[in-house]
Amino acid sequence: MADSGPEISKWQKLAEKELRGTSLESLTKSTPEGIDIKPLYTAEDLENLEFVNNLPGVDPFVRGVRASMYTNRPWTIRQYAGFSTAKESNLFYRKNLAAGQKGLSVAFDLPTHRGYDSDHPRVTGDVGKAGVPVDSVEDMKILFDGIPLDKMSVSMTMNGAVLPVLAGYIVAAEEQGVSQEKLMGTIQNDILKEYLTRNTYIYPPEPSMRIVSDIVGYCSKNMPKYNTVSISGYHMMEAGADSVLQTAFTIADGIEYVKAALNAGLDIDDFAPRLSFFFGIGMNFFMEIAMLRAARFLWADLMKQFNPRNSNSLMLRTHCQTSGWSLTQQDPYNNIIRTTLECLAAVLGGTQSLHTNSFDEAVSLPTDLSARVARNTQIIVQEESQVTRVVDPLGGSYYVESLTHSIIQEARKIINEIDELGGMAKAIVSGMPKMRIEESSARRQARIDQEKDVIVGVNKYQVEDEAPMEVREISSEVRDQQVARLKEIKENRDNVAVEKVLAAITKCAETGGNLLEVSIEAVRKRATVGEISDAMEKVFGRYVATTQCISGIYASEYQDNEILASLRKRTDEFAEKEGRRPRILVTKMGQDGHDRGSKVVATAFADFGFDVDISPMFQTPAEASRIAIDNDVHVVGVSSLAAGHKILVPELIASLKKQGGENVLIVVGGIIPPADYDFLYDVGVAKIFGPGSVITECANHVLNALENR
Amino acid sequence: METDPEYYVSGVCAGNRKILAKTITLVESSLPKHQELITGVLNRLLPFTGKAVRLGITGVPGVGKNTFVESLGMLLVERGQRVAILAVDPSSTHSGGSIMGDKTRMEKLSAQPNAFIRPSPSGGTLGGVSRKTRESLLVCEAAGFDVVMVETVGVGQSEVSVASIADFFLLLMLAGAGDGLQGIKRGILELADAVAVNKADGDNLAKTLQAKNIYADAMHLFSSDNTNWSPPILTCSALHMIGIAEVWETVLDHHEKMSATGALEQKRKKQAIQWMLTLLEEGLKDWFYQIPEVKKLLPQLTWEIERGESTPTAAVRKILTSLNN
């Protein structure tokens, strides 16, 4: 394409004329991924690209894993949902299935994720809050009542308590009359990313990897239609990772699982085709599309080192979810538009199934209305927009192909770095991936706070006097119901048999054998999720994350030095007056492990000149209050994203008062429905910071409140 | 802020956590009125101090200090002991702020009612890390803790400060990454009452034992001025709770021997005198720079040196002579 030269210069001249003196180079913008985006792409950009002009359904699958893609069968609309009880969730699934949804996806509550029964004292604020509580197979049976498990593909987001939950699903099917080989669906079973972002693990990485292998091994023999690991980048993106980080870490996680399964003696082609992926799709439209294409290329490329004979082993099949992080509490109906764009990006990127978020996701769990709109978003793209007519319609686009190439290049660099550290498990122990994600997240927050990244309704075009939105309220009776059912189960089962089978699990954990096999036996005997988890914890221990938090990142991205300087001046003045800097404890209570927000706040506040204490995760209110007392902090900042605030915050305040800490200021940040604001202010909260709050402003509010004490 | 010394004295002696915490805040405060108050409080607390085992712990970043402290702390708590931990976290020189994540790395211990963990920012020093930590240690002793551990980030001056307030100074090391003593200065090795090579587990075990021998050789090179005690080299795995009890036995053994011979009392007296001298030097410095004559001369002489019109020696002489007059 050498003859394109003169034409390019002609375009340059025209563009420069339009720019009226500004240089053409100024139109080239660098993305957070470190990729330079030019104002124009041409055929020249596609020269020498290794993958352009391939076909869909063929290695390296850049253009899609199926030859006919959506022209034959569209992607599966798979909405993730779980409501406070198994019964309510069951009703919801049945309603959705009747309304055109093809697969179902279960969201469990946090105690279930972390292997606690609903009657455990650590989880009082969490039962039924972010999903459905499952304590035993009886809950599973209610959850799938009237849903034929031999015909319905079921996806379960479970990583911590994978064994008792998967066993519960298997036994529930068994008691429905469905045998194991007919079961189809996916269990997330992606424990590595839990250590990076969401923190819903139970055991340390090593035994956890064994559990993954045991599940892969068992299912490859007994459940051939079942996806045994869903390697997830979604949570990394939600935690602040850019597209390159999401791609690199997800692929590297996948390679680690492959190696673990191979080490456990499995044949690559027996399990690799059952590995699936899960990507998060954000608002950078073309970047998201290119990311999915790049990920498919990288997976096919890297899997070749294991010499599979079946080309399905090279295929990256993926589920996608639109970004919850991109949704705003402010002017929330805008979220429908955001989700639509993200939905379209996932589709043009070639996803196999998709969840679209509800517009009220930034505030609470979806209502019937918001859930319907979310589902219809996909149906409209699928059935009205005609985008499914052609396979990979963006194939050959100068920009998209070039961007795909750039992501491949950048992600490869990180994958090589991980290789040098000895693979992803070792890299995680080194802290590198978590640090990168947190760094990326702090930078993103600083860009938003400076309006470099625009979010309509948050940092631009804000609406005054917003009308409150109707949100779903979760009754506190859920826990009582669960506790009663647990009691009933424990009274009516053969407790001697349960003890025996639990001892067998402990032994299996210690000496070897397949943990899923013994877990299924235990579930048949009515052992609970908590009991099975405890039986393994005796051997494996419970994992305690080391929290690393680096200061200076937020400040380095934040270029408006005036605001930064004025905040630092305020904290300096505070120190001069009080004899020490303002000291804040940033804490997360309950089983909610989403710590992105609290980390960003901690690093930013330290950059503003606060002394910042970070509590361990999963605190009870009593524990958090004790840290506040011992460290003699001025302020406690509670981060809450999982609806536990109405129980946990009043308990924290009461516990502080009991220890003489009535003067400690309480601020709350995260996902708090506006309807709960008055409740929290009434119990003594000084200030609430919803999604989209600018951190510099939060810090000023905190300082104001301290001065007005 | 309560201004009656009796409030702090009786609260600390009664083991009231909130008042203990507030007293440490007072120790750390840079306000003159707080310093005056705490001086009075400390004087009255002094008779109740001296009963704890004072253990100083240091090591380079990544050596596993927090994990070690958590493991040792849990061991002591399970044996019915009350443990206080004073941790010093570095403050940013840009913002003055700091992040104190010690408790996140001591999750089990931080939930124990018989443990008190207090991280402190190193920044805004008035009197330095040593003064604050030393006085906080005395407050913890008065509050009845059996063991007080002082933990610092292992770079530079702070180890020396820790050694000057602890009965037993424990240096944590790792099996060598090639560089033998990993940037630990010879002077610090000389101060150690024991070296524990951490992370002696799994693939690392063989390397650790090897390192133990290397460190043992290195330690022999130093002639100890303590004839009662030759610092042992131990191995442990804080993560897997291996060898922690042995480290503690060593500390107790040292404590018994030193107490029996009166060496402990000597050491503490020496430390107190050293502390006084340090405070005196700091006080002198503060006082010196506040003298009007110095305040006037110093910028002038700085300027002269910048322009090459005077030498540093001559400038110093000029300032000091001006004071003599």
PDB file of C-alpha atoms in Angstrom, chain A residues 83-86 88 109 111 116-129 131-135 139 474-487 591 647-648 651:
ATOM      1  CA  PHE A  83     -32.948 -12.416  45.710  1.00  0.00           C
ATOM      2  CA  SER A  84     -32.945 -12.689  49.428  1.00  0.00           C
ATOM      3  CA  THR A  85     -34.643 -16.083  49.549  1.00  0.00           C
ATOM      4  CA  ALA A  86     -34.519 -19.218  47.461  1.00  0.00           C
ATOM      5  CA  GLU A  88     -38.247 -15.452  45.723  1.00  0.00           C
ATOM      6  CA  ASP A 109     -25.294 -14.017  49.230  1.00  0.00           C
ATOM      7  CA  PRO A 111     -22.120 -15.671  53.765  1.00  0.00           C
ATOM      8  CA  TYR A 116     -20.731 -19.515  56.559  1.00  0.00           C
ATOM      9  CA  ASP A 117     -24.214 -20.784  57.398  1.00  0.00           C
ATOM     10  CA  SER A 118     -26.830 -18.093  57.951  1.00  0.00           C
ATOM     11  CA  ASP A 119     -26.750 -18.640  61.726  1.00  0.00           C
ATOM     12  CA  HIS A 120     -23.030 -17.789  62.016  1.00  0.00           C
ATOM     13  CA  PRO A 121     -22.398 -14.814  64.333  1.00  0.00           C
ATOM     14  CA  ARG A 122     -20.066 -13.094  61.825  1.00  0.00           C
ATOM     15  CA  VAL A 123     -22.734 -12.694  59.165  1.00  0.00           C
ATOM     16  CA  THR A 124     -25.676 -11.004  60.871  1.00  0.00           C
ATOM     17  CA  GLY A 125     -25.651  -8.094  58.420  1.00  0.00           C
ATOM     18  CA  ASP A 126     -25.143 -10.101  55.254  1.00  0.00           C
ATOM     19  CA  VAL A 127     -27.717 -12.861  55.000  1.00  0.00           C
ATOM     20  CA  GLY A 128     -29.780 -12.500  51.825  1.00  0.00           C
ATOM     21  CA  LYS A 129     -28.327  -9.084  51.030  1.00  0.00           C
ATOM     22  CA  GLY A 131     -28.008 -12.692  46.616  1.00  0.00           C
ATOM     23  CA  VAL A 132     -29.687 -15.860  47.746  1.00  0.00           C
ATOM     24  CA  PRO A 133     -28.551 -17.642  50.909  1.00  0.00           C
ATOM     25  CA  VAL A 134     -27.965 -21.353  50.481  1.00  0.00           C
ATOM     26  CA  ASP A 135     -27.264 -23.282  53.646  1.00  0.00           C
ATOM     27  CA  ASP A 139     -32.432 -24.382  49.835  1.00  0.00           C
ATOM     28  CA  ILE A 474     -34.663  -6.375  51.728  1.00  0.00           C
ATOM     29  CA  SER A 475     -36.511  -7.552  54.765  1.00  0.00           C
ATOM     30  CA  SER A 476     -34.506  -8.540  57.789  1.00  0.00           C
ATOM     31  CA  GLU A 477     -36.676 -11.605  58.323  1.00  0.00           C
ATOM     32  CA  VAL A 478     -34.661 -13.565  55.776  1.00  0.00           C
ATOM     33  CA  ARG A 479     -32.062 -14.490  58.305  1.00  0.00           C
ATOM     34  CA  ASP A 480     -34.664 -15.681  60.810  1.00  0.00           C
ATOM     35  CA  GLN A 481     -36.209 -17.915  58.154  1.00  0.00           C
ATOM     36  CA  GLN A 482     -32.845 -19.375  57.201  1.00  0.00           C
ATOM     37  CA  VAL A 483     -31.886 -19.983  60.810  1.00  0.00           C
ATOM     38  CA  ALA A 484     -35.204 -21.751  61.427  1.00  0.00           C
ATOM     39  CA  ARG A 485     -34.738 -23.966  58.394  1.00  0.00           C
ATOM     40  CA  LEU A 486     -31.194 -24.844  59.464  1.00  0.00           C
ATOM     41  CA  LYS A 487     -32.476 -25.844  62.866  1.00  0.00           C
ATOM     42  CA  GLN A 591     -18.658 -10.277  54.307  1.00  0.00           C
ATOM     43  CA  ILE A 647     -27.606  -3.298  60.437  1.00  0.00           C
ATOM     44  CA  LEU A 648     -23.843  -2.807  60.589  1.00  0.00           C
ATOM     45  CA  GLU A 651     -24.116  -1.568  65.572  1.00  0.00           C
TER      46      GLU A 651
END
